[in-house]
mmCIF file of C-alpha atoms and ligand atoms in Angstrom:
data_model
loop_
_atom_site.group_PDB
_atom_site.id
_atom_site.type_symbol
_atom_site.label_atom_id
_atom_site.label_comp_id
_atom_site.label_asym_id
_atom_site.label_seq_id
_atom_site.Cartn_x
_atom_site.Cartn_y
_atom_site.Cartn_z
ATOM 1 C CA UNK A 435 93.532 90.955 100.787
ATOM 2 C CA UNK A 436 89.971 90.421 100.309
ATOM 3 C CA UNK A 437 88.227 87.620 101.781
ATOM 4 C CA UNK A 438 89.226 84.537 100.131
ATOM 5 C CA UNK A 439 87.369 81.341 101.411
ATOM 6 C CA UNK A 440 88.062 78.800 98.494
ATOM 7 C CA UNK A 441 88.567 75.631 98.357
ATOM 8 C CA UNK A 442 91.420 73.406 96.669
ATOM 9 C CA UNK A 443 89.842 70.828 94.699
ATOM 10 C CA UNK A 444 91.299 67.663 95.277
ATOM 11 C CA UNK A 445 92.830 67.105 92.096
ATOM 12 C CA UNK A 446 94.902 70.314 92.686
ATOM 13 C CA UNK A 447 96.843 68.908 95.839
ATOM 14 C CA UNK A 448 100.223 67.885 95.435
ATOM 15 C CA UNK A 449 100.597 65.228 98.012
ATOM 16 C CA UNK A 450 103.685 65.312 100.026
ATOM 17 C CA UNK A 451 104.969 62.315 98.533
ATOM 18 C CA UNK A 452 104.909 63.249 94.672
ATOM 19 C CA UNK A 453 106.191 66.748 96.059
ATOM 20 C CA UNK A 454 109.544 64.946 97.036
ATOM 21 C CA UNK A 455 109.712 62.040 94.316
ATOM 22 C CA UNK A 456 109.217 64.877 91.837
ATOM 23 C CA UNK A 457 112.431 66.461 92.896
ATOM 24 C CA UNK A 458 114.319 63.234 93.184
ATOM 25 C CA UNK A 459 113.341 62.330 89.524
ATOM 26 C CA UNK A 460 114.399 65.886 88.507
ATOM 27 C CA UNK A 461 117.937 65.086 90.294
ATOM 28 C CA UNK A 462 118.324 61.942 88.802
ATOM 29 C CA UNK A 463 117.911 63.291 85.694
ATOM 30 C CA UNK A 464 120.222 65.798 85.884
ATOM 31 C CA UNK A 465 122.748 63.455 87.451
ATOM 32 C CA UNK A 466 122.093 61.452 84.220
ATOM 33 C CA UNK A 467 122.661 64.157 82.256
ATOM 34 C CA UNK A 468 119.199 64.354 80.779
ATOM 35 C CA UNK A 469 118.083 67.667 81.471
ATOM 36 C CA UNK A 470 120.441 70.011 80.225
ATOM 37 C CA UNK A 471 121.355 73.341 81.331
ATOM 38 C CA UNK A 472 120.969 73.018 84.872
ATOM 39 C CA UNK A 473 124.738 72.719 86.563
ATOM 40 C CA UNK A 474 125.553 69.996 89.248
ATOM 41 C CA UNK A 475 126.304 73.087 91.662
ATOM 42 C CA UNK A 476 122.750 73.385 92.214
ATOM 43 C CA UNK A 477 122.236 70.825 94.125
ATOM 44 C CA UNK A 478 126.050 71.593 95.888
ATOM 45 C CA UNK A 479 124.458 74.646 97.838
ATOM 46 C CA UNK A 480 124.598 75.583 101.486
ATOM 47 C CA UNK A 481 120.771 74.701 101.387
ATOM 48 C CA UNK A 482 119.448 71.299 99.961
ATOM 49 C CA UNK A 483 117.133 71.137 96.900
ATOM 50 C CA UNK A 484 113.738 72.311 97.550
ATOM 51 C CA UNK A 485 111.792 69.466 99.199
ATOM 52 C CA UNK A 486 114.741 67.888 100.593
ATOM 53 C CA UNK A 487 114.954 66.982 104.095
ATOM 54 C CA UNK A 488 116.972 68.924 106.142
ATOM 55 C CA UNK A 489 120.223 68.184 108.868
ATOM 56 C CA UNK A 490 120.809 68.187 112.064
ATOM 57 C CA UNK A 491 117.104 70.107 112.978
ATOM 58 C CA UNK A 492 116.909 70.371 116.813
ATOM 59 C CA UNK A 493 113.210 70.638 118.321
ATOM 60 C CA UNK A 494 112.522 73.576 119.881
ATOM 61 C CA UNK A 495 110.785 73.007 123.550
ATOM 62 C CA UNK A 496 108.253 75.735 123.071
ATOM 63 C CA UNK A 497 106.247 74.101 120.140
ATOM 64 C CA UNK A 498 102.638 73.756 120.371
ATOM 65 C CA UNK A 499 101.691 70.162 120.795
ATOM 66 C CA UNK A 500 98.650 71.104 118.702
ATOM 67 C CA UNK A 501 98.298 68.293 115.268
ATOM 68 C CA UNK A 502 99.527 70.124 112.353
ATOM 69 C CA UNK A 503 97.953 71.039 109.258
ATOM 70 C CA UNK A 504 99.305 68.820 106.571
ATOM 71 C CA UNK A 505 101.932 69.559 104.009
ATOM 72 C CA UNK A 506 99.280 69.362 101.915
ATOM 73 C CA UNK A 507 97.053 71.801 103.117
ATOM 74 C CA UNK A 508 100.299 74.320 103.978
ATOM 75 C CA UNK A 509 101.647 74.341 100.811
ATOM 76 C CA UNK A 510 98.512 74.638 97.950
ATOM 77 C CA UNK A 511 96.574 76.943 99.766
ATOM 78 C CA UNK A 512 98.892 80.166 99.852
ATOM 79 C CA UNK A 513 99.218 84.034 99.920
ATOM 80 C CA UNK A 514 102.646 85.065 97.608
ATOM 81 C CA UNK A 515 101.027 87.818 95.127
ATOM 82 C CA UNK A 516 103.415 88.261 93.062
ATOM 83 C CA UNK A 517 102.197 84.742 91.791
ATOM 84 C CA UNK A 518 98.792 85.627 91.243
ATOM 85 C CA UNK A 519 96.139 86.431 93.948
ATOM 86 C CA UNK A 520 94.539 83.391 93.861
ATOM 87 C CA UNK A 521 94.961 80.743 96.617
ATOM 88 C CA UNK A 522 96.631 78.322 94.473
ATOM 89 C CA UNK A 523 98.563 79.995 92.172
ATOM 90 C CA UNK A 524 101.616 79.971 94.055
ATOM 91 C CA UNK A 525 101.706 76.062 94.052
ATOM 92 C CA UNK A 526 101.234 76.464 90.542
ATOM 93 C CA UNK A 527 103.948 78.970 89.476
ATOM 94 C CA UNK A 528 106.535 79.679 92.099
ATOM 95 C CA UNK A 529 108.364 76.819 91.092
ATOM 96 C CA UNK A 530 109.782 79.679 88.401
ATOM 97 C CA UNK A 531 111.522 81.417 90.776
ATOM 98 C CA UNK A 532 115.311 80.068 91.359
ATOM 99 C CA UNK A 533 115.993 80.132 94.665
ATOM 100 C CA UNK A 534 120.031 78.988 94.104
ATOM 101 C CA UNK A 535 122.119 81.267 93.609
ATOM 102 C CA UNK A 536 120.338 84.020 96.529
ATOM 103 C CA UNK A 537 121.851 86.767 97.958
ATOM 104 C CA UNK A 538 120.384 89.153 100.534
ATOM 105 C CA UNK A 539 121.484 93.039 100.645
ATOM 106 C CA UNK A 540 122.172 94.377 104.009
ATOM 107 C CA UNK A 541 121.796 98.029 104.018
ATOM 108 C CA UNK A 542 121.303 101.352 106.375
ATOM 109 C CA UNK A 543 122.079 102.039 109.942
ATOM 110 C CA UNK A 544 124.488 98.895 110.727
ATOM 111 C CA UNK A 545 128.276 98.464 111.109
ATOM 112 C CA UNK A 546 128.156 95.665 109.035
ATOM 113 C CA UNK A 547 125.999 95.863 105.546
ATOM 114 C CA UNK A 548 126.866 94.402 102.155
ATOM 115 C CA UNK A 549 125.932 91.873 99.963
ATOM 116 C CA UNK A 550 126.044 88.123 101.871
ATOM 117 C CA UNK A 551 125.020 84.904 100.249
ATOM 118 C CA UNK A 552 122.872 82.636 101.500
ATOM 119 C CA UNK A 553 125.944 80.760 103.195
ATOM 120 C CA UNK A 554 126.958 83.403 104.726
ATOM 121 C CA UNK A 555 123.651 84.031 106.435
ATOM 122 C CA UNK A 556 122.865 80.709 107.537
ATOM 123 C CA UNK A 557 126.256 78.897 107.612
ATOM 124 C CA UNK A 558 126.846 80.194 112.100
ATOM 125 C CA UNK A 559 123.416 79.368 112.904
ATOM 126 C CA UNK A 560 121.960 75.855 114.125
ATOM 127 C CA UNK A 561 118.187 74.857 112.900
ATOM 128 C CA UNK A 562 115.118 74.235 115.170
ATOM 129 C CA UNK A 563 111.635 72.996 114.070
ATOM 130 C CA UNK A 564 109.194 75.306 115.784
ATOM 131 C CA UNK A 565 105.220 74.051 115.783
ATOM 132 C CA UNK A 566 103.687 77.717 115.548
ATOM 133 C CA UNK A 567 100.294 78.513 115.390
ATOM 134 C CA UNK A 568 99.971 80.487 111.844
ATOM 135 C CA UNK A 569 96.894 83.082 112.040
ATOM 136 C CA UNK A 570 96.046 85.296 108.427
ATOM 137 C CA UNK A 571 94.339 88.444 108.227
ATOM 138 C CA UNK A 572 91.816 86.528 106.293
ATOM 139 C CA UNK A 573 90.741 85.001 109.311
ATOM 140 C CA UNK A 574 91.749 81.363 109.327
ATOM 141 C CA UNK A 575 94.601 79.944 110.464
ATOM 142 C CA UNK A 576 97.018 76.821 110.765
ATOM 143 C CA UNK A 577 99.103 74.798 112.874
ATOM 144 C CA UNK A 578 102.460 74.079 110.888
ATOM 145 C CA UNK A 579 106.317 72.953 112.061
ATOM 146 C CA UNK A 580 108.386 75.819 110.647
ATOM 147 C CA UNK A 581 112.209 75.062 110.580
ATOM 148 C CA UNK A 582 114.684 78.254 110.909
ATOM 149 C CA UNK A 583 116.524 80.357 113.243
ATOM 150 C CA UNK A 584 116.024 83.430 115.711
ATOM 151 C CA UNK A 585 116.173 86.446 113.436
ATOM 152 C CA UNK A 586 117.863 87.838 116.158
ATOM 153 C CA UNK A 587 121.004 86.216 115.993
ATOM 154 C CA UNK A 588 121.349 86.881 112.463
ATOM 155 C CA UNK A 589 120.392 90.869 112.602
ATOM 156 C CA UNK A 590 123.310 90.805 115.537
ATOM 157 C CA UNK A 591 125.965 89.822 113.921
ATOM 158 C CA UNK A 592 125.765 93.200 111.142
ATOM 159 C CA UNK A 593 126.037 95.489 114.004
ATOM 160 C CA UNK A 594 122.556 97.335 113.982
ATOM 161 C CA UNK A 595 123.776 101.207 115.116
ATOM 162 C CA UNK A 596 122.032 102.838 117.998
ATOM 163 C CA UNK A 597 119.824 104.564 115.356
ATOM 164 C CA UNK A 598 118.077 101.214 114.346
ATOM 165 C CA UNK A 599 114.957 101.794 115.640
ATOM 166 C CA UNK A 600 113.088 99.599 112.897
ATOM 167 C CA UNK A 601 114.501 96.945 110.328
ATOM 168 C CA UNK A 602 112.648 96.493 106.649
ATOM 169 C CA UNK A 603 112.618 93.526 104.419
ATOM 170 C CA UNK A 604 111.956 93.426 100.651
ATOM 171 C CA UNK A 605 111.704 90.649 98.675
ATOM 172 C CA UNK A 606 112.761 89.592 95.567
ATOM 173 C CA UNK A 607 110.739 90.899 92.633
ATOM 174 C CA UNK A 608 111.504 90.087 89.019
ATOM 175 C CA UNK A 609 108.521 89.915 86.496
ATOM 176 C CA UNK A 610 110.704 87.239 84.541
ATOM 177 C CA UNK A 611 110.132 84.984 87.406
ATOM 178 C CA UNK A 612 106.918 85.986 88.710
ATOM 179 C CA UNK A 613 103.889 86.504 86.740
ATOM 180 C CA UNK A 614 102.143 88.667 89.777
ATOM 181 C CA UNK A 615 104.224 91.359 89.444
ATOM 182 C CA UNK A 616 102.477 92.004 85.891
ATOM 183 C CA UNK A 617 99.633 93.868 88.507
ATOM 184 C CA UNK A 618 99.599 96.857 90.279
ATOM 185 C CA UNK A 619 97.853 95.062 93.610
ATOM 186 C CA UNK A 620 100.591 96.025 95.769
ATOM 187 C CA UNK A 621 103.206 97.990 95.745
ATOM 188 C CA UNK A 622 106.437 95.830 94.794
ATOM 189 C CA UNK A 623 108.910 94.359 95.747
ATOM 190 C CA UNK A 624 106.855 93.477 98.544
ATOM 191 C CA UNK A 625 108.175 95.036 101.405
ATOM 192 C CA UNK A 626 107.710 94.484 105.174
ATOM 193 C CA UNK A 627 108.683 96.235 108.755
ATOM 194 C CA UNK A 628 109.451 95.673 112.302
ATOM 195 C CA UNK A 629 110.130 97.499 115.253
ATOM 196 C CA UNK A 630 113.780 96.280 116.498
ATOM 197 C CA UNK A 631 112.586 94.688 120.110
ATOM 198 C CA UNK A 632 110.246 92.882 117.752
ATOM 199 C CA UNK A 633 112.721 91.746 115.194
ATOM 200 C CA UNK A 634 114.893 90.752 118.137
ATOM 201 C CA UNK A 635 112.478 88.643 119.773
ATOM 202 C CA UNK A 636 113.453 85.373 120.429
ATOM 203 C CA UNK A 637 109.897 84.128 118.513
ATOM 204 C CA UNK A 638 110.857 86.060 115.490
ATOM 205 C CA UNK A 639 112.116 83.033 113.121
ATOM 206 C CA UNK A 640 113.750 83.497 109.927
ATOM 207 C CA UNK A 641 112.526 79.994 108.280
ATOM 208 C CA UNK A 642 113.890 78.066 105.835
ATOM 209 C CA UNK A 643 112.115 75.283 105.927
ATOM 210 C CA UNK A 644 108.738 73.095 106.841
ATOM 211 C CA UNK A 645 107.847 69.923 107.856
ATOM 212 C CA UNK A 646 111.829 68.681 107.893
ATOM 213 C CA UNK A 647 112.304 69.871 104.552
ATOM 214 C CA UNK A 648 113.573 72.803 102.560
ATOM 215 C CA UNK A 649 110.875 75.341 101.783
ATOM 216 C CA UNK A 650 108.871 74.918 98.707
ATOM 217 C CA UNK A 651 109.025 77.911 96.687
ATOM 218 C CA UNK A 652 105.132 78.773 97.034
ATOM 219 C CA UNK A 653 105.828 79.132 101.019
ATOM 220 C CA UNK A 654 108.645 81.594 100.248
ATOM 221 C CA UNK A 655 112.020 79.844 100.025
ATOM 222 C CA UNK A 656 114.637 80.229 100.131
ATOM 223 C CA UNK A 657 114.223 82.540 103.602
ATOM 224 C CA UNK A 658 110.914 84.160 104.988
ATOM 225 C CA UNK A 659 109.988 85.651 108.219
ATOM 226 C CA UNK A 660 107.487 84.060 110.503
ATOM 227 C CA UNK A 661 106.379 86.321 113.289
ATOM 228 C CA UNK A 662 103.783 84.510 115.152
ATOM 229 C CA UNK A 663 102.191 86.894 117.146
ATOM 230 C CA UNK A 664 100.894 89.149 114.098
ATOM 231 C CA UNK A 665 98.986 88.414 111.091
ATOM 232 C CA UNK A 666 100.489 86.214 108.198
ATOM 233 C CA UNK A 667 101.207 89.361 105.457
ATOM 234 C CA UNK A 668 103.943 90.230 108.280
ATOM 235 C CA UNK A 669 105.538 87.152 107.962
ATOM 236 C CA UNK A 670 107.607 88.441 104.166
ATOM 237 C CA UNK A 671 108.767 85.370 102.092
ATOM 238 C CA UNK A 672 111.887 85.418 99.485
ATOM 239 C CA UNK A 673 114.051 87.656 101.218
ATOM 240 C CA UNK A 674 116.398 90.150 99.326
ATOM 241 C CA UNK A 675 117.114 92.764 101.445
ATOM 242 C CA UNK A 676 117.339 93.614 104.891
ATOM 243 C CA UNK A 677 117.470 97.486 105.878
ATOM 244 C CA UNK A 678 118.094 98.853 109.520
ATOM 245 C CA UNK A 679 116.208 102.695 109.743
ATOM 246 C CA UNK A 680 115.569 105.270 112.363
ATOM 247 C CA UNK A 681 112.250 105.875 111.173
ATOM 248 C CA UNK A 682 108.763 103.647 110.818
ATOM 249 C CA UNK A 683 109.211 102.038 107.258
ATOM 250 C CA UNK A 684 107.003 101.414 104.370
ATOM 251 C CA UNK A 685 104.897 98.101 104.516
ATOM 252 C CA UNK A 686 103.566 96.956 101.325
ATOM 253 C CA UNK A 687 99.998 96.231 102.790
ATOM 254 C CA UNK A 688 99.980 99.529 104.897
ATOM 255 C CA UNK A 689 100.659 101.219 101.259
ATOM 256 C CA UNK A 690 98.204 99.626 99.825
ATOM 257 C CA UNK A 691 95.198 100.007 101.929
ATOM 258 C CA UNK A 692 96.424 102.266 105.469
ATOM 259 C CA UNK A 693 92.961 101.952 107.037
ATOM 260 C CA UNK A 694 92.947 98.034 106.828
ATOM 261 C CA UNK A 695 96.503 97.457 107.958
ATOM 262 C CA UNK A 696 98.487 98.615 110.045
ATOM 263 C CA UNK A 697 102.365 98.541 110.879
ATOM 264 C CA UNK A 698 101.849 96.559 113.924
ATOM 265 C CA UNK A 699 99.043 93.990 112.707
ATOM 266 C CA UNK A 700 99.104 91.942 116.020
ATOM 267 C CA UNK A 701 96.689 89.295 116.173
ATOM 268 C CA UNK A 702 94.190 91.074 118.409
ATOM 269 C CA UNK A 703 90.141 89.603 118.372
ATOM 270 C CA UNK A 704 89.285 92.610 120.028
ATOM 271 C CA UNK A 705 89.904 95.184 117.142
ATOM 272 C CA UNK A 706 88.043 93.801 113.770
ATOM 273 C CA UNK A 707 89.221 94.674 110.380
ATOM 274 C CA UNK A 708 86.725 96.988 108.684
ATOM 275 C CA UNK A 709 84.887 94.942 106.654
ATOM 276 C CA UNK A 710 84.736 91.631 108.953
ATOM 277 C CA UNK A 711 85.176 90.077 112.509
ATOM 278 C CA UNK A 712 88.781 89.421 114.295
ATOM 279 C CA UNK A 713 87.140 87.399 116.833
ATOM 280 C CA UNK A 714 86.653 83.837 115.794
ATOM 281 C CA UNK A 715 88.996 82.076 113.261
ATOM 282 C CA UNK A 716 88.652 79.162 111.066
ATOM 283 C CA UNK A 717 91.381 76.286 111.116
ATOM 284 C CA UNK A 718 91.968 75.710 107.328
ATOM 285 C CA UNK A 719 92.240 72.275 106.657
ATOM 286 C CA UNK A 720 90.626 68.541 105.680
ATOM 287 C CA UNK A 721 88.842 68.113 102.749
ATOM 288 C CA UNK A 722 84.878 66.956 102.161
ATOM 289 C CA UNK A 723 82.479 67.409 104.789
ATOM 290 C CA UNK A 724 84.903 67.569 107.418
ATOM 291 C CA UNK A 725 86.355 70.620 106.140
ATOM 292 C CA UNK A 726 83.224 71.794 105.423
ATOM 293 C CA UNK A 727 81.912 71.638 108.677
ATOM 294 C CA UNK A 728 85.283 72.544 110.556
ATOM 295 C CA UNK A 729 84.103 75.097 113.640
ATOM 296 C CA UNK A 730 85.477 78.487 114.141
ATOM 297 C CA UNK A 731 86.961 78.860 117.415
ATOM 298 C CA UNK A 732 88.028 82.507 119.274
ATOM 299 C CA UNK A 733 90.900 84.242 118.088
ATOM 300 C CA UNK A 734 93.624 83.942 120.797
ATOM 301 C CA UNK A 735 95.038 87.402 121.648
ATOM 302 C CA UNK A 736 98.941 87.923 120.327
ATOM 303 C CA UNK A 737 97.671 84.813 118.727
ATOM 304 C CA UNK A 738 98.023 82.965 121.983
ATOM 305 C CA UNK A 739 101.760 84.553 122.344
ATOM 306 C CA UNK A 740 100.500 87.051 124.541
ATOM 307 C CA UNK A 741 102.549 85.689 128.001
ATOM 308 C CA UNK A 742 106.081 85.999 125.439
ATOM 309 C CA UNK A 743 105.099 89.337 123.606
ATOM 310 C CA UNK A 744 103.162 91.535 125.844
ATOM 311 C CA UNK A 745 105.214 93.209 127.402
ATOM 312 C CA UNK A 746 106.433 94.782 124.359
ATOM 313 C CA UNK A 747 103.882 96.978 123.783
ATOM 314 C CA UNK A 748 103.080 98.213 127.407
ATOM 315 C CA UNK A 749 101.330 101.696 126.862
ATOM 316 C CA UNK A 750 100.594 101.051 123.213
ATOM 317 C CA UNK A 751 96.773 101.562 122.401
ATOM 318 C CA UNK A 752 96.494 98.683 120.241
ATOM 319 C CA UNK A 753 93.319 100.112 118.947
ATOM 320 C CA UNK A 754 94.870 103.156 117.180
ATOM 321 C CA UNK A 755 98.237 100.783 116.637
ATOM 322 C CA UNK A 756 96.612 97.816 115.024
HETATM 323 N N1 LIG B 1332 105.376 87.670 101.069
HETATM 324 C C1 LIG B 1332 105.421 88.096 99.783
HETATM 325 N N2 LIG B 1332 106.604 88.399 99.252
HETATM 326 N N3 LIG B 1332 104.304 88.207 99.019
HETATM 327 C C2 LIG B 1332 103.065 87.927 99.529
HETATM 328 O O1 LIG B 1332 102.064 88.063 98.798
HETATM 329 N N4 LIG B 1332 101.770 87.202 101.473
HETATM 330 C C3 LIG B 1332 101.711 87.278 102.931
HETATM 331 C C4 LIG B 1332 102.893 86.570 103.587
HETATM 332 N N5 LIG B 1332 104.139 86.892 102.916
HETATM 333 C C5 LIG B 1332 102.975 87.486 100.878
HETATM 334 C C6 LIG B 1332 104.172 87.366 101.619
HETATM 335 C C7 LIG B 1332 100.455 86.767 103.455
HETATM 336 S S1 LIG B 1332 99.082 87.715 103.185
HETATM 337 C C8 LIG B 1332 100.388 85.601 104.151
HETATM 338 S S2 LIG B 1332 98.937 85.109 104.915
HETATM 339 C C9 LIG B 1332 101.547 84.701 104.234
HETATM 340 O O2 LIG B 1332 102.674 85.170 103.510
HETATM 341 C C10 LIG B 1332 101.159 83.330 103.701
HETATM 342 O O3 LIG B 1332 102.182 82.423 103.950
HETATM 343 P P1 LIG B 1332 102.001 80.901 103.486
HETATM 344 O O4 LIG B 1332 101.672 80.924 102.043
HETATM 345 O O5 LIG B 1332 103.294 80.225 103.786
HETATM 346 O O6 LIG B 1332 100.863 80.342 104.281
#
């Protein structure tokens, strides 16, 4: 992840609005019978269509009441290489992917693993909107209302064994699909780690949504992780597989560059990444002069979570485990 500070030119911003009307006039039409090929049962799925709004979301106390980014800003300016590197080619291409049907593998030390459809995994589980603070390695950061789940509750129910120390998440990578995976940048599928006490705490979200709505493809629908105490490239999108292991697992970034990121990669202004400053961030956002001129302000440590997450790394020398 190099330092990326561009900006989206106006004319590439899909406003919320023509986001949504877009996939209303692509289900009319295929009610109508005008686009051919695509079955009714994709819009008959445990999840809505992408952009639609989504049921019976609860709000979750603990939100920031910081303003949000907007939709806008959330969902054209975006990290999902296997898209292309660039900040906005995952507005521009992920809408390749198909999202419906989706399964997700469960596999190693668990009671329960096997194949479960996207039904399956969300079908028990009732839907908050969380306001989380959103912080990238990159050094900016965002304020945006995720919708999803404790992962918790989900890793529970396939009986993690005593030897589940850490759990691993890959996600889906098929060149057909997505044009990033062409390029050696990373190691792929993209692949992702937690320690268990992490994946089991209660800020650990497995999102499927933003803003009310169903995940647009660029933000990693149809299910991502957003752990808001570490940087972004922990937070995997377009989950395949989820894999309980004794041991430390791979992480794509870690792979790819050991000295730059760690396993743990909590948000931490004290310890800077080797080629720039952890200290101050910049609040991505706006457009024109305000953007322009938009402050950087201190990196909060755990990135502000620090009063929930602390405690789970008592002893740790964050320096060596960054
Ligand atoms: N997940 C996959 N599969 N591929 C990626 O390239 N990028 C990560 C993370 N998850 C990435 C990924 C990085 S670097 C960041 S900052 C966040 O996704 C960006 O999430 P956003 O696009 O929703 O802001």
């Amino acid at each position: 992840m190099g330092w990326v500070d561009k900006r989206i030119k106006p004319s590439e911003i899909t406003p919320e609005e023509v986001f949504v009307r877009r996939r209303e006039i692509v289900k009319s039409a295929v009610a109508l019978g005008l686009i051919p090929g695509l079955a009714s049962e994709s819009f008959a799925a445990v999840l809505p269509a992408e952009g639609d709004r989504l049921e019976n979301v609860s709000r979750w106390p603990g939100s920031l009441d910081e303003e949000p980014n907007s939709f806008e800003d959330v969902s054209t300016f975006n990290n999902f290489y296997e898209f292309g590197t660039r900040k906005e080619d995952p507005s521009r291409y992920a809408h390749r992917m198909k999202t419906d049907p989706w399964s997700v593998k469960v596999t190693g030390e668990c009671s329960k693993p096997g194949t479960y459809t996207l039904e399956d995994i969300l079908k028990p589980h009732a839907l908050e909107e969380r306001v989380y603070r959103f912080r990238c390695v990159e050094a900016w950061s965002m304020i945006v209302p995720w919708v999803g789940f404790p992962l918790g509750d989900l890793l529970k129910r396939f009986e993690p064994t005593s030897n589940a120390k850490y759990v691993q998440f890959f996600s889906l990578a098929d060149p057909q699909q997505m044009p990033g995976i062409r390029y050696p940048v990373l190691k792929w599928p993209y692949r992702e780690g937690l320690r268990m006490d992490e994946a089991m705490h209660p800020l650990t979200l497995l999102t499927v949504g933003m803003y009310g709505r169903v995940l647009p493809n660029q933000n990693g629908a149809p299910l991502r992780l957003i752990v808001p105490w570490k940087y972004g490239f922990k937070s995997i999108k377009s989950i395949v597989r989820i894999h309980f292991t004794e041991t430390q697992p791979e992480t794509s970034w870690n792979m790819a560059a050991p000295h730059e990121y760690g396993f743990y990669s909590n948000v931490n202004p004290n310890v800077d990444h080797p080629r720039w400053s952890q200290a101050t961030e910049r609040r991505i956002g706006g457009s024109g002069l305000s953007a322009l001129l938009s402050p950087r302000q201190p990196t909060l440590m755990f990135n502000g979570y620090a009063e929930e997450v602390a405690s789970l790394y008592t002893g740790l020398d964050l320096r060596k485990y960054y």
